[in-house]
Amino acid sequence: VGEFETIVDLCFPTGKDSLTFYFENDTIIPKIVIEEIPGDDYTDFEKDPKKGDVKLLHVNFKFGTTKITEASFPEVQKAIDYMKKFPKIVVELRGHTDYVGTEHFNLKLSRQRALAIKHKMTENGIDSHRIKTIGLGETEPVATNKTQEGRALNRRTEFVILEE
């Protein structure tokens, strides 16, 4: 259900190549919005950075892809503005998924989503050396994967301060 992207890696004697296929159906998946709690350390981009701080980026992607939804651009901009305000910080973007899909697919998808956010940030003037990325897939859930709401909480990107 939704929009899909499939990447097929091909190995030839002369080298490696890949093909990307996009397809979708007409069923619309309801979007779950996680409300930001004012003053919550986990979402507060107003506080001065401290090494080890973890902040949540409410970035949504089209189902099963690395395409950031247009509604999420202000959230990415918030991280960009924060890094411009504090030009010495180095961060790690940690991508997480729910358990829908295979473990391998989720690990790869979480890594690619973190890279997609990094790409958006570097397009907007942030030095790529200041942004590390990691995909953790479904390995660190913060809620149950048995409910739609829990799965939505598990699909997240964390913004972690590595250096002040």
PDB file of N, CA and C in Angstrom, residues 16-121:
ATOM      1  N   LYS A  16      29.778  -3.093 -11.396  1.00  0.00           N
ATOM      2  CA  LYS A  16      28.499  -3.171 -10.709  1.00  0.00           C
ATOM      3  C   LYS A  16      27.622  -2.003 -11.135  1.00  0.00           C
ATOM      4  N   ASP A  17      26.328  -2.232 -11.235  1.00  0.00           N
ATOM      5  CA  ASP A  17      25.375  -1.186 -11.588  1.00  0.00           C
ATOM      6  C   ASP A  17      24.088  -1.463 -10.837  1.00  0.00           C
ATOM      7  N   SER A  18      23.180  -0.514 -10.857  1.00  0.00           N
ATOM      8  CA  SER A  18      21.900  -0.749 -10.204  1.00  0.00           C
ATOM      9  C   SER A  18      20.789  -0.081 -10.994  1.00  0.00           C
ATOM     10  N   LEU A  19      19.591  -0.617 -10.835  1.00  0.00           N
ATOM     11  CA  LEU A  19      18.392  -0.061 -11.445  1.00  0.00           C
ATOM     12  C   LEU A  19      17.425   0.299 -10.328  1.00  0.00           C
ATOM     13  N   THR A  20      16.722   1.409 -10.485  1.00  0.00           N
ATOM     14  CA  THR A  20      15.735   1.820  -9.497  1.00  0.00           C
ATOM     15  C   THR A  20      14.365   1.831 -10.148  1.00  0.00           C
ATOM     16  N   PHE A  21      13.397   1.184  -9.498  1.00  0.00           N
ATOM     17  CA  PHE A  21      12.026   1.133  -9.982  1.00  0.00           C
ATOM     18  C   PHE A  21      11.128   1.837  -8.976  1.00  0.00           C
ATOM     19  N   TYR A  22      10.202   2.660  -9.467  1.00  0.00           N
ATOM     20  CA  TYR A  22       9.223   3.330  -8.614  1.00  0.00           C
ATOM     21  C   TYR A  22       7.835   2.853  -9.009  1.00  0.00           C
ATOM     22  N   PHE A  23       6.987   2.585  -8.033  1.00  0.00           N
ATOM     23  CA  PHE A  23       5.608   2.240  -8.317  1.00  0.00           C
ATOM     24  C   PHE A  23       4.754   2.605  -7.127  1.00  0.00           C
ATOM     25  N   GLU A  24       3.452   2.772  -7.373  1.00  0.00           N
ATOM     26  CA  GLU A  24       2.535   3.129  -6.300  1.00  0.00           C
ATOM     27  C   GLU A  24       1.132   2.646  -6.630  1.00  0.00           C
ATOM     28  N   ASN A  25       0.282   2.598  -5.597  1.00  0.00           N
ATOM     29  CA  ASN A  25      -1.129   2.337  -5.824  1.00  0.00           C
ATOM     30  C   ASN A  25      -1.919   3.491  -5.231  1.00  0.00           C
ATOM     31  N   ASP A  26      -3.235   3.470  -5.356  1.00  0.00           N
ATOM     32  CA  ASP A  26      -4.062   4.611  -4.988  1.00  0.00           C
ATOM     33  C   ASP A  26      -4.497   4.636  -3.530  1.00  0.00           C
ATOM     34  N   THR A  27      -4.186   3.633  -2.758  1.00  0.00           N
ATOM     35  CA  THR A  27      -4.600   3.619  -1.365  1.00  0.00           C
ATOM     36  C   THR A  27      -3.769   4.618  -0.580  1.00  0.00           C
ATOM     37  N   ILE A  28      -4.417   5.434   0.210  1.00  0.00           N
ATOM     38  CA  ILE A  28      -3.709   6.444   0.990  1.00  0.00           C
ATOM     39  C   ILE A  28      -3.531   5.938   2.420  1.00  0.00           C
ATOM     40  N   ILE A  29      -2.309   6.043   2.912  1.00  0.00           N
ATOM     41  CA  ILE A  29      -1.999   5.622   4.275  1.00  0.00           C
ATOM     42  C   ILE A  29      -2.157   6.843   5.173  1.00  0.00           C
ATOM     43  N   PRO A  30      -2.917   6.743   6.252  1.00  0.00           N
ATOM     44  CA  PRO A  30      -3.072   7.900   7.130  1.00  0.00           C
ATOM     45  C   PRO A  30      -1.745   8.290   7.762  1.00  0.00           C
ATOM     46  N   LYS A  31      -1.514   9.581   7.844  1.00  0.00           N
ATOM     47  CA  LYS A  31      -0.277  10.096   8.432  1.00  0.00           C
ATOM     48  C   LYS A  31      -0.508  10.339   9.917  1.00  0.00           C
ATOM     49  N   ILE A  32       0.395   9.844  10.731  1.00  0.00           N
ATOM     50  CA  ILE A  32       0.315  10.065  12.168  1.00  0.00           C
ATOM     51  C   ILE A  32       1.299  11.165  12.503  1.00  0.00           C
ATOM     52  N   VAL A  33       0.837  12.181  13.166  1.00  0.00           N
ATOM     53  CA  VAL A  33       1.688  13.300  13.547  1.00  0.00           C
ATOM     54  C   VAL A  33       1.991  13.185  15.036  1.00  0.00           C
ATOM     55  N   ILE A  34       3.254  13.257  15.369  1.00  0.00           N
ATOM     56  CA  ILE A  34       3.669  13.224  16.762  1.00  0.00           C
ATOM     57  C   ILE A  34       3.771  14.670  17.220  1.00  0.00           C
ATOM     58  N   GLU A  35       3.023  15.022  18.235  1.00  0.00           N
ATOM     59  CA  GLU A  35       3.020  16.393  18.731  1.00  0.00           C
ATOM     60  C   GLU A  35       4.320  16.669  19.486  1.00  0.00           C
ATOM     61  N   GLU A  36       4.888  17.843  19.244  1.00  0.00           N
ATOM     62  CA  GLU A  36       6.073  18.259  19.973  1.00  0.00           C
ATOM     63  C   GLU A  36       5.639  18.907  21.277  1.00  0.00           C
ATOM     64  N   ILE A  37       6.257  18.503  22.361  1.00  0.00           N
ATOM     65  CA  ILE A  37       5.935  19.056  23.669  1.00  0.00           C
ATOM     66  C   ILE A  37       6.868  20.226  23.930  1.00  0.00           C
ATOM     67  N   PRO A  38       6.340  21.458  24.095  1.00  0.00           N
ATOM     68  CA  PRO A  38       7.202  22.616  24.344  1.00  0.00           C
ATOM     69  C   PRO A  38       8.062  22.401  25.585  1.00  0.00           C
ATOM     70  N   GLY A  39       9.328  22.781  25.458  1.00  0.00           N
ATOM     71  CA  GLY A  39      10.225  22.695  26.602  1.00  0.00           C
ATOM     72  C   GLY A  39      10.813  21.315  26.840  1.00  0.00           C
ATOM     73  N   ASP A  40      10.431  20.331  26.048  1.00  0.00           N
ATOM     74  CA  ASP A  40      10.938  18.977  26.189  1.00  0.00           C
ATOM     75  C   ASP A  40      12.379  18.936  25.680  1.00  0.00           C
ATOM     76  N   ASP A  41      13.320  18.466  26.510  1.00  0.00           N
ATOM     77  CA  ASP A  41      14.726  18.409  26.101  1.00  0.00           C
ATOM     78  C   ASP A  41      14.930  17.600  24.828  1.00  0.00           C
ATOM     79  N   TYR A  42      14.064  16.624  24.593  1.00  0.00           N
ATOM     80  CA  TYR A  42      14.220  15.741  23.448  1.00  0.00           C
ATOM     81  C   TYR A  42      13.880  16.439  22.129  1.00  0.00           C
ATOM     82  N   THR A  43      13.150  17.532  22.194  1.00  0.00           N
ATOM     83  CA  THR A  43      12.756  18.225  20.972  1.00  0.00           C
ATOM     84  C   THR A  43      13.192  19.689  20.958  1.00  0.00           C
ATOM     85  N   ASP A  44      13.837  20.162  22.005  1.00  0.00           N
ATOM     86  CA  ASP A  44      14.171  21.577  22.143  1.00  0.00           C
ATOM     87  C   ASP A  44      15.441  21.936  21.378  1.00  0.00           C
ATOM     88  N   PHE A  45      15.283  22.744  20.329  1.00  0.00           N
ATOM     89  CA  PHE A  45      16.430  23.211  19.557  1.00  0.00           C
ATOM     90  C   PHE A  45      16.807  24.636  19.949  1.00  0.00           C
ATOM     91  N   GLU A  46      16.285  25.128  21.067  1.00  0.00           N
ATOM     92  CA  GLU A  46      16.601  26.474  21.534  1.00  0.00           C
ATOM     93  C   GLU A  46      17.764  26.455  22.519  1.00  0.00           C
ATOM     94  N   LYS A  47      17.974  25.340  23.192  1.00  0.00           N
ATOM     95  CA  LYS A  47      19.014  25.251  24.216  1.00  0.00           C
ATOM     96  C   LYS A  47      20.400  25.148  23.577  1.00  0.00           C
ATOM     97  N   ASP A  48      21.394  25.666  24.301  1.00  0.00           N
ATOM     98  CA  ASP A  48      22.774  25.527  23.847  1.00  0.00           C
ATOM     99  C   ASP A  48      23.135  24.040  23.808  1.00  0.00           C
ATOM    100  N   PRO A  49      23.929  23.637  22.823  1.00  0.00           N
ATOM    101  CA  PRO A  49      24.263  22.216  22.688  1.00  0.00           C
ATOM    102  C   PRO A  49      25.220  21.731  23.765  1.00  0.00           C
ATOM    103  N   LYS A  50      25.009  20.499  24.177  1.00  0.00           N
ATOM    104  CA  LYS A  50      25.923  19.816  25.097  1.00  0.00           C
ATOM    105  C   LYS A  50      26.210  18.452  24.497  1.00  0.00           C
ATOM    106  N   LYS A  51      27.457  18.047  24.593  1.00  0.00           N
ATOM    107  CA  LYS A  51      27.855  16.747  24.069  1.00  0.00           C
ATOM    108  C   LYS A  51      26.952  15.660  24.653  1.00  0.00           C
ATOM    109  N   GLY A  52      26.408  14.814  23.778  1.00  0.00           N
ATOM    110  CA  GLY A  52      25.545  13.736  24.211  1.00  0.00           C
ATOM    111  C   GLY A  52      24.062  14.063  24.128  1.00  0.00           C
ATOM    112  N   ASP A  53      23.714  15.355  23.942  1.00  0.00           N
ATOM    113  CA  ASP A  53      22.301  15.721  23.801  1.00  0.00           C
ATOM    114  C   ASP A  53      21.684  14.980  22.614  1.00  0.00           C
ATOM    115  N   VAL A  54      20.471  14.516  22.805  1.00  0.00           N
ATOM    116  CA  VAL A  54      19.716  13.847  21.741  1.00  0.00           C
ATOM    117  C   VAL A  54      18.452  14.657  21.504  1.00  0.00           C
ATOM    118  N   LYS A  55      18.242  15.044  20.268  1.00  0.00           N
ATOM    119  CA  LYS A  55      17.043  15.790  19.894  1.00  0.00           C
ATOM    120  C   LYS A  55      16.326  15.006  18.803  1.00  0.00           C
ATOM    121  N   LEU A  56      15.021  15.090  18.808  1.00  0.00           N
ATOM    122  CA  LEU A  56      14.218  14.353  17.843  1.00  0.00           C
ATOM    123  C   LEU A  56      13.867  15.239  16.667  1.00  0.00           C
ATOM    124  N   LEU A  57      14.133  14.749  15.460  1.00  0.00           N
ATOM    125  CA  LEU A  57      13.698  15.436  14.246  1.00  0.00           C
ATOM    126  C   LEU A  57      12.416  14.761  13.776  1.00  0.00           C
ATOM    127  N   HIS A  58      11.345  15.531  13.692  1.00  0.00           N
ATOM    128  CA  HIS A  58      10.065  14.978  13.226  1.00  0.00           C
ATOM    129  C   HIS A  58      10.033  15.042  11.701  1.00  0.00           C
ATOM    130  N   VAL A  59      10.803  14.176  11.073  1.00  0.00           N
ATOM    131  CA  VAL A  59      10.878  14.145   9.618  1.00  0.00           C
ATOM    132  C   VAL A  59      10.133  12.908   9.132  1.00  0.00           C
ATOM    133  N   ASN A  60       9.165  13.131   8.265  1.00  0.00           N
ATOM    134  CA  ASN A  60       8.420  12.022   7.675  1.00  0.00           C
ATOM    135  C   ASN A  60       8.873  11.801   6.238  1.00  0.00           C
ATOM    136  N   PHE A  61       8.789  10.561   5.813  1.00  0.00           N
ATOM    137  CA  PHE A  61       9.180  10.178   4.467  1.00  0.00           C
ATOM    138  C   PHE A  61       7.991   9.521   3.784  1.00  0.00           C
ATOM    139  N   LYS A  62       7.982   9.571   2.463  1.00  0.00           N
ATOM    140  CA  LYS A  62       6.970   8.820   1.741  1.00  0.00           C
ATOM    141  C   LYS A  62       7.204   7.349   2.055  1.00  0.00           C
ATOM    142  N   PHE A  63       6.123   6.598   2.170  1.00  0.00           N
ATOM    143  CA  PHE A  63       6.169   5.215   2.643  1.00  0.00           C
ATOM    144  C   PHE A  63       7.234   4.389   1.925  1.00  0.00           C
ATOM    145  N   GLY A  64       8.123   3.788   2.703  1.00  0.00           N
ATOM    146  CA  GLY A  64       9.135   2.879   2.178  1.00  0.00           C
ATOM    147  C   GLY A  64      10.198   3.529   1.321  1.00  0.00           C
ATOM    148  N   THR A  65      10.313   4.872   1.350  1.00  0.00           N
ATOM    149  CA  THR A  65      11.296   5.560   0.513  1.00  0.00           C
ATOM    150  C   THR A  65      12.170   6.485   1.351  1.00  0.00           C
ATOM    151  N   THR A  66      13.086   7.141   0.657  1.00  0.00           N
ATOM    152  CA  THR A  66      13.941   8.135   1.291  1.00  0.00           C
ATOM    153  C   THR A  66      13.508   9.548   0.913  1.00  0.00           C
ATOM    154  N   LYS A  67      12.343   9.688   0.332  1.00  0.00           N
ATOM    155  CA  LYS A  67      11.827  11.001  -0.080  1.00  0.00           C
ATOM    156  C   LYS A  67      11.192  11.710   1.117  1.00  0.00           C
ATOM    157  N   ILE A  68      11.811  12.815   1.525  1.00  0.00           N
ATOM    158  CA  ILE A  68      11.309  13.602   2.646  1.00  0.00           C
ATOM    159  C   ILE A  68      10.021  14.293   2.202  1.00  0.00           C
ATOM    160  N   THR A  69       8.989  14.214   3.024  1.00  0.00           N
ATOM    161  CA  THR A  69       7.739  14.885   2.678  1.00  0.00           C
ATOM    162  C   THR A  69       7.928  16.399   2.789  1.00  0.00           C
ATOM    163  N   GLU A  70       7.209  17.117   1.952  1.00  0.00           N
ATOM    164  CA  GLU A  70       7.314  18.576   1.948  1.00  0.00           C
ATOM    165  C   GLU A  70       6.949  19.163   3.310  1.00  0.00           C
ATOM    166  N   ALA A  71       6.005  18.544   3.987  1.00  0.00           N
ATOM    167  CA  ALA A  71       5.592  19.022   5.316  1.00  0.00           C
ATOM    168  C   ALA A  71       6.727  18.926   6.337  1.00  0.00           C
ATOM    169  N   SER A  72       7.748  18.114   6.056  1.00  0.00           N
ATOM    170  CA  SER A  72       8.869  17.943   6.985  1.00  0.00           C
ATOM    171  C   SER A  72      10.009  18.927   6.754  1.00  0.00           C
ATOM    172  N   PHE A  73       9.961  19.687   5.664  1.00  0.00           N
ATOM    173  CA  PHE A  73      11.049  20.619   5.373  1.00  0.00           C
ATOM    174  C   PHE A  73      11.299  21.615   6.506  1.00  0.00           C
ATOM    175  N   PRO A  74      10.253  22.174   7.170  1.00  0.00           N
ATOM    176  CA  PRO A  74      10.527  23.087   8.293  1.00  0.00           C
ATOM    177  C   PRO A  74      11.301  22.421   9.433  1.00  0.00           C
ATOM    178  N   GLU A  75      11.079  21.136   9.635  1.00  0.00           N
ATOM    179  CA  GLU A  75      11.795  20.408  10.692  1.00  0.00           C
ATOM    180  C   GLU A  75      13.271  20.269  10.343  1.00  0.00           C
ATOM    181  N   VAL A  76      13.558  19.976   9.075  1.00  0.00           N
ATOM    182  CA  VAL A  76      14.956  19.903   8.633  1.00  0.00           C
ATOM    183  C   VAL A  76      15.584  21.288   8.729  1.00  0.00           C
ATOM    184  N   GLN A  77      14.824  22.318   8.380  1.00  0.00           N
ATOM    185  CA  GLN A  77      15.326  23.689   8.451  1.00  0.00           C
ATOM    186  C   GLN A  77      15.680  24.065   9.892  1.00  0.00           C
ATOM    187  N   LYS A  78      14.913  23.563  10.849  1.00  0.00           N
ATOM    188  CA  LYS A  78      15.189  23.814  12.263  1.00  0.00           C
ATOM    189  C   LYS A  78      16.586  23.280  12.625  1.00  0.00           C
ATOM    190  N   ALA A  79      16.926  22.097  12.134  1.00  0.00           N
ATOM    191  CA  ALA A  79      18.243  21.515  12.405  1.00  0.00           C
ATOM    192  C   ALA A  79      19.341  22.305  11.696  1.00  0.00           C
ATOM    193  N   ILE A  80      19.065  22.739  10.474  1.00  0.00           N
ATOM    194  CA  ILE A  80      20.031  23.549   9.715  1.00  0.00           C
ATOM    195  C   ILE A  80      20.309  24.854  10.463  1.00  0.00           C
ATOM    196  N   ASP A  81      19.251  25.530  10.884  1.00  0.00           N
ATOM    197  CA  ASP A  81      19.405  26.796  11.606  1.00  0.00           C
ATOM    198  C   ASP A  81      20.198  26.596  12.893  1.00  0.00           C
ATOM    199  N   TYR A  82      19.956  25.502  13.589  1.00  0.00           N
ATOM    200  CA  TYR A  82      20.661  25.192  14.832  1.00  0.00           C
ATOM    201  C   TYR A  82      22.156  25.017  14.566  1.00  0.00           C
ATOM    202  N   MET A  83      22.482  24.303  13.488  1.00  0.00           N
ATOM    203  CA  MET A  83      23.901  24.079  13.172  1.00  0.00           C
ATOM    204  C   MET A  83      24.575  25.356  12.704  1.00  0.00           C
ATOM    205  N   LYS A  84      23.832  26.244  12.073  1.00  0.00           N
ATOM    206  CA  LYS A  84      24.401  27.539  11.687  1.00  0.00           C
ATOM    207  C   LYS A  84      24.602  28.423  12.912  1.00  0.00           C
ATOM    208  N   LYS A  85      23.705  28.328  13.858  1.00  0.00           N
ATOM    209  CA  LYS A  85      23.804  29.115  15.095  1.00  0.00           C
ATOM    210  C   LYS A  85      25.005  28.656  15.930  1.00  0.00           C
ATOM    211  N   PHE A  86      25.298  27.347  15.887  1.00  0.00           N
ATOM    212  CA  PHE A  86      26.411  26.773  16.641  1.00  0.00           C
ATOM    213  C   PHE A  86      27.370  26.101  15.641  1.00  0.00           C
ATOM    214  N   PRO A  87      28.230  26.898  14.997  1.00  0.00           N
ATOM    215  CA  PRO A  87      29.038  26.400  13.874  1.00  0.00           C
ATOM    216  C   PRO A  87      30.137  25.402  14.232  1.00  0.00           C
ATOM    217  N   LYS A  88      30.361  25.133  15.509  1.00  0.00           N
ATOM    218  CA  LYS A  88      31.409  24.183  15.884  1.00  0.00           C
ATOM    219  C   LYS A  88      30.871  22.796  16.211  1.00  0.00           C
ATOM    220  N   ILE A  89      29.564  22.652  16.319  1.00  0.00           N
ATOM    221  CA  ILE A  89      29.050  21.341  16.711  1.00  0.00           C
ATOM    222  C   ILE A  89      29.158  20.338  15.569  1.00  0.00           C
ATOM    223  N   VAL A  90      29.356  19.105  15.958  1.00  0.00           N
ATOM    224  CA  VAL A  90      29.337  17.956  15.047  1.00  0.00           C
ATOM    225  C   VAL A  90      28.213  17.063  15.553  1.00  0.00           C
ATOM    226  N   VAL A  91      27.389  16.588  14.628  1.00  0.00           N
ATOM    227  CA  VAL A  91      26.226  15.794  15.031  1.00  0.00           C
ATOM    228  C   VAL A  91      26.210  14.445  14.321  1.00  0.00           C
ATOM    229  N   GLU A  92      25.404  13.566  14.876  1.00  0.00           N
ATOM    230  CA  GLU A  92      25.137  12.278  14.243  1.00  0.00           C
ATOM    231  C   GLU A  92      23.628  12.182  14.043  1.00  0.00           C
ATOM    232  N   LEU A  93      23.222  11.871  12.834  1.00  0.00           N
ATOM    233  CA  LEU A  93      21.821  11.621  12.528  1.00  0.00           C
ATOM    234  C   LEU A  93      21.611  10.118  12.607  1.00  0.00           C
ATOM    235  N   ARG A  94      20.728   9.691  13.501  1.00  0.00           N
ATOM    236  CA  ARG A  94      20.456   8.264  13.707  1.00  0.00           C
ATOM    237  C   ARG A  94      19.071   7.943  13.173  1.00  0.00           C
ATOM    238  N   GLY A  95      19.038   7.163  12.105  1.00  0.00           N
ATOM    239  CA  GLY A  95      17.764   6.779  11.513  1.00  0.00           C
ATOM    240  C   GLY A  95      17.232   5.506  12.154  1.00  0.00           C
ATOM    241  N   HIS A  96      15.931   5.487  12.408  1.00  0.00           N
ATOM    242  CA  HIS A  96      15.247   4.334  12.999  1.00  0.00           C
ATOM    243  C   HIS A  96      14.004   4.001  12.169  1.00  0.00           C
ATOM    244  N   THR A  97      13.613   2.746  12.184  1.00  0.00           N
ATOM    245  CA  THR A  97      12.388   2.317  11.507  1.00  0.00           C
ATOM    246  C   THR A  97      11.537   1.506  12.480  1.00  0.00           C
ATOM    247  N   ASP A  98      10.331   1.183  12.033  1.00  0.00           N
ATOM    248  CA  ASP A  98       9.524   0.218  12.778  1.00  0.00           C
ATOM    249  C   ASP A  98       9.930  -1.178  12.293  1.00  0.00           C
ATOM    250  N   TYR A  99       9.171  -2.188  12.629  1.00  0.00           N
ATOM    251  CA  TYR A  99       9.568  -3.550  12.264  1.00  0.00           C
ATOM    252  C   TYR A  99       8.916  -4.055  10.981  1.00  0.00           C
ATOM    253  N   VAL A 100       8.141  -3.216  10.286  1.00  0.00           N
ATOM    254  CA  VAL A 100       7.514  -3.625   9.032  1.00  0.00           C
ATOM    255  C   VAL A 100       8.600  -3.751   7.972  1.00  0.00           C
ATOM    256  N   GLY A 101       8.662  -4.882   7.306  1.00  0.00           N
ATOM    257  CA  GLY A 101       9.718  -5.141   6.331  1.00  0.00           C
ATOM    258  C   GLY A 101      10.786  -6.033   6.946  1.00  0.00           C
ATOM    259  N   THR A 102      11.734  -6.429   6.115  1.00  0.00           N
ATOM    260  CA  THR A 102      12.798  -7.293   6.627  1.00  0.00           C
ATOM    261  C   THR A 102      13.812  -6.476   7.426  1.00  0.00           C
ATOM    262  N   GLU A 103      14.524  -7.150   8.286  1.00  0.00           N
ATOM    263  CA  GLU A 103      15.536  -6.487   9.102  1.00  0.00           C
ATOM    264  C   GLU A 103      16.587  -5.811   8.221  1.00  0.00           C
ATOM    265  N   HIS A 104      17.015  -6.494   7.170  1.00  0.00           N
ATOM    266  CA  HIS A 104      18.016  -5.944   6.249  1.00  0.00           C
ATOM    267  C   HIS A 104      17.480  -4.699   5.547  1.00  0.00           C
ATOM    268  N   PHE A 105      16.240  -4.774   5.041  1.00  0.00           N
ATOM    269  CA  PHE A 105      15.632  -3.630   4.361  1.00  0.00           C
ATOM    270  C   PHE A 105      15.525  -2.437   5.308  1.00  0.00           C
ATOM    271  N   ASN A 106      15.076  -2.668   6.538  1.00  0.00           N
ATOM    272  CA  ASN A 106      14.908  -1.586   7.501  1.00  0.00           C
ATOM    273  C   ASN A 106      16.240  -0.945   7.882  1.00  0.00           C
ATOM    274  N   LEU A 107      17.267  -1.753   8.006  1.00  0.00           N
ATOM    275  CA  LEU A 107      18.588  -1.217   8.319  1.00  0.00           C
ATOM    276  C   LEU A 107      19.069  -0.308   7.185  1.00  0.00           C
ATOM    277  N   LYS A 108      18.936  -0.786   5.964  1.00  0.00           N
ATOM    278  CA  LYS A 108      19.352  -0.006   4.796  1.00  0.00           C
ATOM    279  C   LYS A 108      18.499   1.251   4.658  1.00  0.00           C
ATOM    280  N   LEU A 109      17.189   1.127   4.837  1.00  0.00           N
ATOM    281  CA  LEU A 109      16.282   2.266   4.714  1.00  0.00           C
ATOM    282  C   LEU A 109      16.598   3.329   5.772  1.00  0.00           C
ATOM    283  N   SER A 110      16.847   2.919   7.001  1.00  0.00           N
ATOM    284  CA  SER A 110      17.143   3.889   8.063  1.00  0.00           C
ATOM    285  C   SER A 110      18.441   4.638   7.767  1.00  0.00           C
ATOM    286  N   ARG A 111      19.421   3.937   7.228  1.00  0.00           N
ATOM    287  CA  ARG A 111      20.696   4.571   6.866  1.00  0.00           C
ATOM    288  C   ARG A 111      20.494   5.561   5.725  1.00  0.00           C
ATOM    289  N   GLN A 112      19.725   5.154   4.717  1.00  0.00           N
ATOM    290  CA  GLN A 112      19.480   6.023   3.566  1.00  0.00           C
ATOM    291  C   GLN A 112      18.648   7.245   3.941  1.00  0.00           C
ATOM    292  N   ARG A 113      17.735   7.096   4.888  1.00  0.00           N
ATOM    293  CA  ARG A 113      16.931   8.236   5.327  1.00  0.00           C
ATOM    294  C   ARG A 113      17.794   9.247   6.090  1.00  0.00           C
ATOM    295  N   ALA A 114      18.691   8.759   6.926  1.00  0.00           N
ATOM    296  CA  ALA A 114      19.609   9.666   7.621  1.00  0.00           C
ATOM    297  C   ALA A 114      20.481  10.403   6.603  1.00  0.00           C
ATOM    298  N   LEU A 115      20.927   9.691   5.575  1.00  0.00           N
ATOM    299  CA  LEU A 115      21.721  10.314   4.511  1.00  0.00           C
ATOM    300  C   LEU A 115      20.912  11.336   3.731  1.00  0.00           C
ATOM    301  N   ALA A 116      19.618  11.084   3.530  1.00  0.00           N
ATOM    302  CA  ALA A 116      18.754  12.031   2.811  1.00  0.00           C
ATOM    303  C   ALA A 116      18.644  13.343   3.585  1.00  0.00           C
ATOM    304  N   ILE A 117      18.531  13.251   4.909  1.00  0.00           N
ATOM    305  CA  ILE A 117      18.472  14.462   5.734  1.00  0.00           C
ATOM    306  C   ILE A 117      19.825  15.182   5.681  1.00  0.00           C
ATOM    307  N   LYS A 118      20.910  14.416   5.763  1.00  0.00           N
ATOM    308  CA  LYS A 118      22.246  15.019   5.667  1.00  0.00           C
ATOM    309  C   LYS A 118      22.394  15.757   4.346  1.00  0.00           C
ATOM    310  N   HIS A 119      21.945  15.142   3.274  1.00  0.00           N
ATOM    311  CA  HIS A 119      22.041  15.756   1.950  1.00  0.00           C
ATOM    312  C   HIS A 119      21.287  17.084   1.917  1.00  0.00           C
ATOM    313  N   LYS A 120      20.097  17.106   2.489  1.00  0.00           N
ATOM    314  CA  LYS A 120      19.290  18.332   2.534  1.00  0.00           C
ATOM    315  C   LYS A 120      20.025  19.408   3.339  1.00  0.00           C
ATOM    316  N   MET A 121      20.686  18.992   4.409  1.00  0.00           N
ATOM    317  CA  MET A 121      21.416  19.940   5.243  1.00  0.00           C
ATOM    318  C   MET A 121      22.646  20.492   4.517  1.00  0.00           C
TER     319      MET A 121
END
